[in-house]
């Protein structure tokens, strides 16, 4: 029979979604599953976005411009300016989710066999996008002991080779919830300028910061305009994961001209989703105030409950809505599957994402899990109570 590609064989499974068949089996048994595995907010999508789709009078679903609606890009640039990111509509290309924006960024800046340095643990799909682009991920490890702070610049520098084309960060971070400080971003800026690299920053969680900490964008650094590429999305900001609208943003004209070729090749981003996303920009600040307050309370609840489990190590996230927890088990992958396949507490169990899939270094993160605190506080408490009881049962089997 015909053979599939080596690239296809090398594509990694999603650590977030690979356990779905086991959760489906658990549900067929009648068990309630608390989903801590995926960053799907339960926050309602803003009504202004939904109403824009419900009440529109589109007669023909035409192609949009390959860069996206001009009206949306202009309005989006105004949003960024209001958040101290001075870009205009020519600096923005609308994409089918932040995922496509990352693929455009890699396709624009890297050739087959080139290297990209990424602090790990990192969003698992970065590895998939890199594999699809023929790019090699070179990891620099951050640790739970430091709360997953930026590794020393010297650790980055010793990994740079003639094949290195970019450094990719997620700020605030998925899966760690770490928020890079202004000082850390400036250190990275100096490094990419020194070695003439691109700095790609995934900033889809920019609104989700807590405790008075402020998000600092790579787009804010004067003199780095030719080096920076920002990735963004409506998925988390407006609880619109299914809309699949994102964007790639850069002041580097050659980058945007090249990215436009990729945008033209896929024709255009989806129409109704752009309509919803453009309308979502009218979401009042009160919506975000309530959402951030809710997530802060959920974060505090989750961390407090996890700290009650003997042997668990967890750092308090500064942003996004994830944390990495180190569990007193030998293999979190096996534990996560066992929770769904073989365990329940009064008809309830928990689904977590094994964290080894967020590392590209073999053998790292094997006893860690990523937890998304996207459930209401009462459910988070129940879920962690299940983990607390389940861990000794698992370790004694």
C-alpha positions as a printed Julia matrix, in Angstrom:
397×3 Matrix{Float64}:
   0.0    0.0    0.0
   1.17   3.62  -0.46
   3.18   4.96   2.46
   2.48   8.08   4.47
   5.15  10.74   4.85
   7.9   10.69   7.45
   6.71  14.16   8.39
   3.28  12.73   9.1
   4.77   9.95  11.22
   6.77  12.52  13.19
   3.75  14.73  13.92
   3.19  14.55  17.68
  -0.1   13.57  19.27
  -1.82  16.26  21.3
  -1.23  15.63  25.01
  -4.42  17.62  25.55
  -6.67  15.56  23.3
  -5.11  12.08  23.12
  -6.98  10.9   26.23
 -10.38  11.89  24.84
 -11.34   8.27  23.95
 -10.8    7.28  27.6
 -12.94  10.17  28.83
 -15.67   9.05  26.44
 -15.5    5.54  27.91
 -15.74   6.97  31.44
 -18.8    8.98  30.46
 -20.44   5.91  28.89
 -20.01   4.23  32.28
 -22.08   7.06  33.71
 -19.15   8.82  35.37
 -18.95  12.59  35.6
 -15.6   13.83  34.24
 -14.12  17.11  35.46
 -12.21  18.47  32.48
  -9.04  20.12  33.71
  -7.23  19.14  30.53
  -8.21  21.77  28.0
  -8.28  25.56  27.92
 -11.92  25.82  26.9
 -13.37  28.65  29.0
 -16.89  28.26  30.38
 -17.24  32.06  30.32
 -20.03  33.25  28.04
 -19.04  34.74  24.68
 -19.92  38.47  24.6
 -23.47  39.03  23.38
 -22.3   41.78  21.02
 -20.29  39.18  19.07
 -23.07  36.6   18.91
 -25.67  39.2   17.95
 -23.5   40.44  15.07
 -23.81  37.01  13.49
 -27.45  36.43  14.42
 -28.62  39.82  13.12
 -26.5   40.26  10.0
 -28.07  40.43   6.54
 -25.34  38.72   4.49
 -26.85  37.38   1.26
 -23.7   35.83  -0.25
 -20.82  34.36   1.74
 -18.07  35.9   -0.36
 -14.32  35.64   0.0
 -12.89  38.41   2.11
  -9.57  40.09   1.37
  -6.75  37.6    2.04
  -5.57  39.86   4.85
  -9.07  39.95   6.35
 -11.72  42.67   6.43
 -10.15  46.11   6.23
 -12.74  47.37   8.71
 -11.74  44.66  11.19
  -8.01  45.29  10.8
  -8.49  49.04  11.27
 -10.59  48.51  14.37
  -8.11  45.92  15.66
  -5.23  48.37  15.25
  -7.21  50.85  17.36
  -7.6   48.16  20.04
  -3.83  47.59  20.07
  -3.1   51.32  20.2
  -5.41  51.57  23.22
  -3.24  48.83  24.79
  -0.02  50.75  24.05
   0.89  48.68  20.98
   1.27  51.17  18.14
   0.42  49.28  14.94
  -1.7   50.13  11.9
  -3.83  47.95   9.67
  -0.92  47.3    7.26
   0.87  45.56  10.13
  -1.97  43.03  10.6
  -3.06  39.96   8.66
  -6.14  38.13   9.93
  -5.65  34.36  10.16
  -7.68  31.24  10.83
  -6.85  31.19  14.51
  -3.54  31.87  16.2
  -2.49  28.45  14.89
  -2.42  29.62  11.29
  -0.64  32.8   12.35
   2.14  30.66  13.86
   2.35  28.57  10.69
   2.6   31.77   8.64
   5.31  33.09  10.95
   7.38  29.92  10.66
   6.83  29.63   6.92
   7.84  33.25   6.45
  11.01  33.21   8.55
  12.37  29.65   8.38
  13.45  27.09   5.82
  13.52  23.3    6.09
  16.14  22.32   8.66
  16.28  25.7   10.39
  16.03  25.91  14.17
  13.77  27.76  16.58
  14.56  28.09  20.29
  11.58  27.76  22.65
  11.54  27.82  26.46
   9.92  24.61  27.64
   7.45  23.49  28.76
   5.64  25.08  25.83
   2.25  24.92  24.12
   2.31  21.41  22.64
   1.2   22.47  19.18
   4.39  24.5   18.73
   6.07  21.16  18.14
   3.39  20.18  15.65
   3.65  23.48  13.76
   7.44  23.13  13.68
   7.23  19.57  12.39
   4.76  20.62   9.7
   7.13  23.43   8.71
  10.24  21.23   8.65
  11.75  23.26  11.49
  13.71  21.84  14.43
  12.7   22.88  17.94
  15.66  23.55  20.22
  14.36  23.63  23.81
  15.75  25.67  26.68
  14.34  24.31  29.94
  12.6   26.45  32.54
  11.92  24.83  35.89
   9.06  24.53  38.34
  11.45  25.6   41.11
  11.72  29.09  39.54
   8.01  29.23  38.7
   9.02  28.73  35.04
  10.75  32.1   34.82
  12.78  32.92  31.71
  15.91  30.74  31.66
  19.23  32.64  31.85
  20.12  34.42  28.61
  23.41  32.5   28.61
  21.36  29.29  28.29
  19.75  30.67  25.13
  23.01  31.99  23.71
  24.85  28.69  23.91
  22.1   27.07  21.8
  22.34  29.56  18.93
  23.83  28.12  15.73
  23.97  29.28  12.1
  20.64  27.46  11.64
  18.87  29.41  14.41
  16.32  31.8   12.95
  14.01  32.7   15.83
  13.1   32.51  19.49
   9.45  31.78  20.28
   7.79  32.67  23.58
   4.24  32.54  24.91
   3.44  35.48  27.2
   1.57  34.89  29.49
   2.49  31.26  29.13
   0.57  28.18  28.18
   1.05  25.72  29.93
   2.83  27.42  32.85
   0.85  30.61  33.47
   4.14  32.49  33.79
   4.12  36.19  32.83
   7.45  37.49  31.53
   8.53  40.75  33.08
   9.53  43.83  31.11
  13.13  43.17  32.11
  13.0   39.6   30.76
  11.51  40.77  27.45
  14.21  43.43  27.11
  16.89  40.78  27.72
  15.44  38.67  24.9
  15.24  41.75  22.68
  18.94  42.44  23.15
  19.76  38.81  22.37
  17.79  38.62  19.1
  19.23  41.95  17.98
  22.77  40.8   18.78
  22.36  37.59  16.76
  20.0   39.0   14.11
  17.11  36.66  14.94
  13.33  36.98  14.98
  11.46  37.16  18.28
   8.02  35.59  17.87
   5.67  36.25  20.77
   2.39  34.42  21.23
   0.31  36.94  23.21
  -3.17  35.42  23.05
  -3.54  35.6   26.85
  -2.5   39.26  27.17
  -5.63  40.26  29.14
  -5.24  37.45  31.65
  -2.85  38.89  34.23
  -3.32  38.98  37.99
  -2.12  40.66  41.17
  -1.38  43.97  39.49
   1.17  42.51  37.08
   1.21  44.18  33.66
   1.69  42.46  30.31
   4.61  43.83  28.29
   4.48  43.21  24.54
   7.48  42.64  22.3
   5.85  45.2   20.03
   6.58  47.89  22.63
  10.36  47.75  22.19
  11.75  50.64  20.16
  14.41  49.66  17.66
  13.24  46.05  17.43
  10.6   46.57  14.74
  12.4   44.42  12.14
  12.81  41.5   14.55
   9.4   41.13  16.22
   6.34  39.14  15.21
   3.27  39.0   17.44
   0.67  36.23  17.38
  -2.82  36.9   18.68
  -6.29  35.35  18.75
  -9.87  35.98  19.84
 -10.21  32.46  21.28
  -9.46  33.13  24.93
  -9.97  36.89  25.13
 -13.65  36.67  24.2
 -14.23  32.97  24.96
 -14.55  32.39  21.2
 -12.39  29.29  20.72
 -14.65  27.97  17.97
 -14.45  31.16  15.91
 -10.91  30.34  14.73
  -9.83  33.93  14.18
  -6.35  35.18  14.99
  -3.74  37.43  13.45
  -0.07  37.84  12.71
   1.3   41.31  13.47
   4.65  42.8   12.51
   6.15  46.12  11.48
   8.68  44.29   9.3
   7.36  44.96   5.79
   9.19  42.01   4.24
   7.71  39.69   6.84
   4.19  40.93   6.15
   4.64  40.82   2.36
   5.82  37.22   2.6
   3.12  36.22   5.11
   0.6   37.65   2.67
   1.64  35.04   0.11
   0.7   32.32   2.59
  -2.57  34.16   3.29
  -3.36  34.3   -0.42
  -2.61  30.59  -0.82
  -5.38  29.75   1.67
  -7.6   32.44   0.04
  -9.21  34.15   3.05
 -10.19  33.83   6.7
 -13.84  32.86   7.4
 -16.51  35.53   7.0
 -18.99  35.03   9.85
 -16.17  34.61  12.34
 -14.64  37.9   11.23
 -18.02  39.57  11.66
 -18.22  38.21  15.21
 -14.61  39.12  16.0
 -14.96  42.68  14.73
 -18.09  43.14  16.83
 -16.34  41.63  19.86
 -14.0   44.63  19.92
 -16.97  46.61  21.28
 -17.08  44.41  24.37
 -17.2   46.7   27.42
 -14.34  46.75  29.93
 -16.75  45.54  32.6
 -16.81  42.14  30.85
 -13.03  41.78  31.22
 -13.07  43.06  34.79
 -15.55  40.35  35.75
 -13.71  37.64  33.81
 -10.3   38.48  35.29
 -11.78  38.63  38.8
 -13.39  35.22  38.27
 -10.17  33.63  36.98
  -8.14  35.13  39.82
 -10.51  33.5   42.32
 -10.38  30.21  40.44
  -6.58  30.33  40.37
  -6.38  30.99  44.1
  -8.9   28.22  44.82
  -7.02  25.71  42.68
  -3.58  26.5   44.1
  -4.88  26.43  47.68
  -6.47  23.02  47.12
  -3.44  21.55  45.34
  -1.19  22.67  48.19
  -3.27  20.49  50.52
  -2.06  17.34  48.75
   1.11  15.83  50.19
   3.93  15.71  47.68
   2.41  18.09  45.13
   4.61  20.95  43.9
   2.91  23.83  42.11
   3.85  27.43  41.39
   1.28  30.21  41.41
   0.52  31.39  37.86
   0.84  35.09  37.08
  -1.31  34.97  33.96
  -3.34  32.89  31.48
  -5.44  30.17  33.15
  -3.1   27.21  33.46
  -0.61  25.81  35.91
   1.86  22.95  35.91
   1.63  20.7   38.95
   4.21  18.08  39.86
   2.47  15.04  41.34
   3.82  12.33  43.65
   3.46   9.68  40.91
   6.07   8.06  38.69
   4.24   8.52  35.41
   1.59  11.21  34.97
   0.65   9.88  31.53
  -0.28   6.5   32.97
  -1.95   8.14  35.96
  -4.11  10.36  33.73
  -5.25   7.37  31.69
  -5.91   5.31  34.85
  -8.1    8.09  36.28
 -10.41   7.79  33.29
 -10.17   4.1   32.6
 -10.12   2.54  36.04
 -11.01   5.03  38.75
 -13.94   6.99  40.08
 -14.89   8.53  43.4
 -18.63   8.3   43.9
 -19.12   8.19  40.13
 -16.81  11.11  39.39
 -13.29  11.38  37.99
 -10.86  13.91  36.54
  -9.17  14.5   33.19
  -5.77  16.21  33.23
  -3.17  16.81  30.52
   0.13  14.96  31.09
   2.85  17.6   30.96
   5.53  15.48  29.25
   3.78  16.38  25.99
   4.61  20.04  26.61
   8.34  19.28  26.6
  10.47  18.2   23.65
  13.31  17.01  25.88
  12.82  13.25  26.51
  12.25  12.25  30.11
  11.36  15.73  31.37
   7.97  16.47  32.97
   6.98  12.8   33.28
   5.43  13.35  36.73
   3.82  16.69  35.9
   0.37  17.63  34.6
  -1.09  20.78  33.15
  -4.3   21.93  34.8
  -6.61  24.5   33.22
  -8.69  26.35  35.81
 -11.59  26.97  33.46
 -14.22  25.39  35.72
 -16.24  27.08  38.43
 -14.65  27.11  41.88
 -16.93  24.4   43.31
 -15.95  22.02  40.52
 -12.25  22.8   40.93
 -12.5   21.9   44.63
 -14.25  18.61  43.83
 -11.75  17.78  41.1
  -8.73  18.32  43.35
 -10.37  16.33  46.15
 -10.68  13.44  43.7
  -6.97  13.76  42.83
  -6.08  13.8   46.53
  -7.89  10.52  47.15
  -6.85   8.94  43.84
  -3.08   9.43  44.14
  -2.49   7.02  47.06
  -4.86   4.48  45.46
  -2.87   4.66  42.22
   0.48   4.4   43.99
  -0.65   1.31  45.89
  -1.92  -0.64  42.9
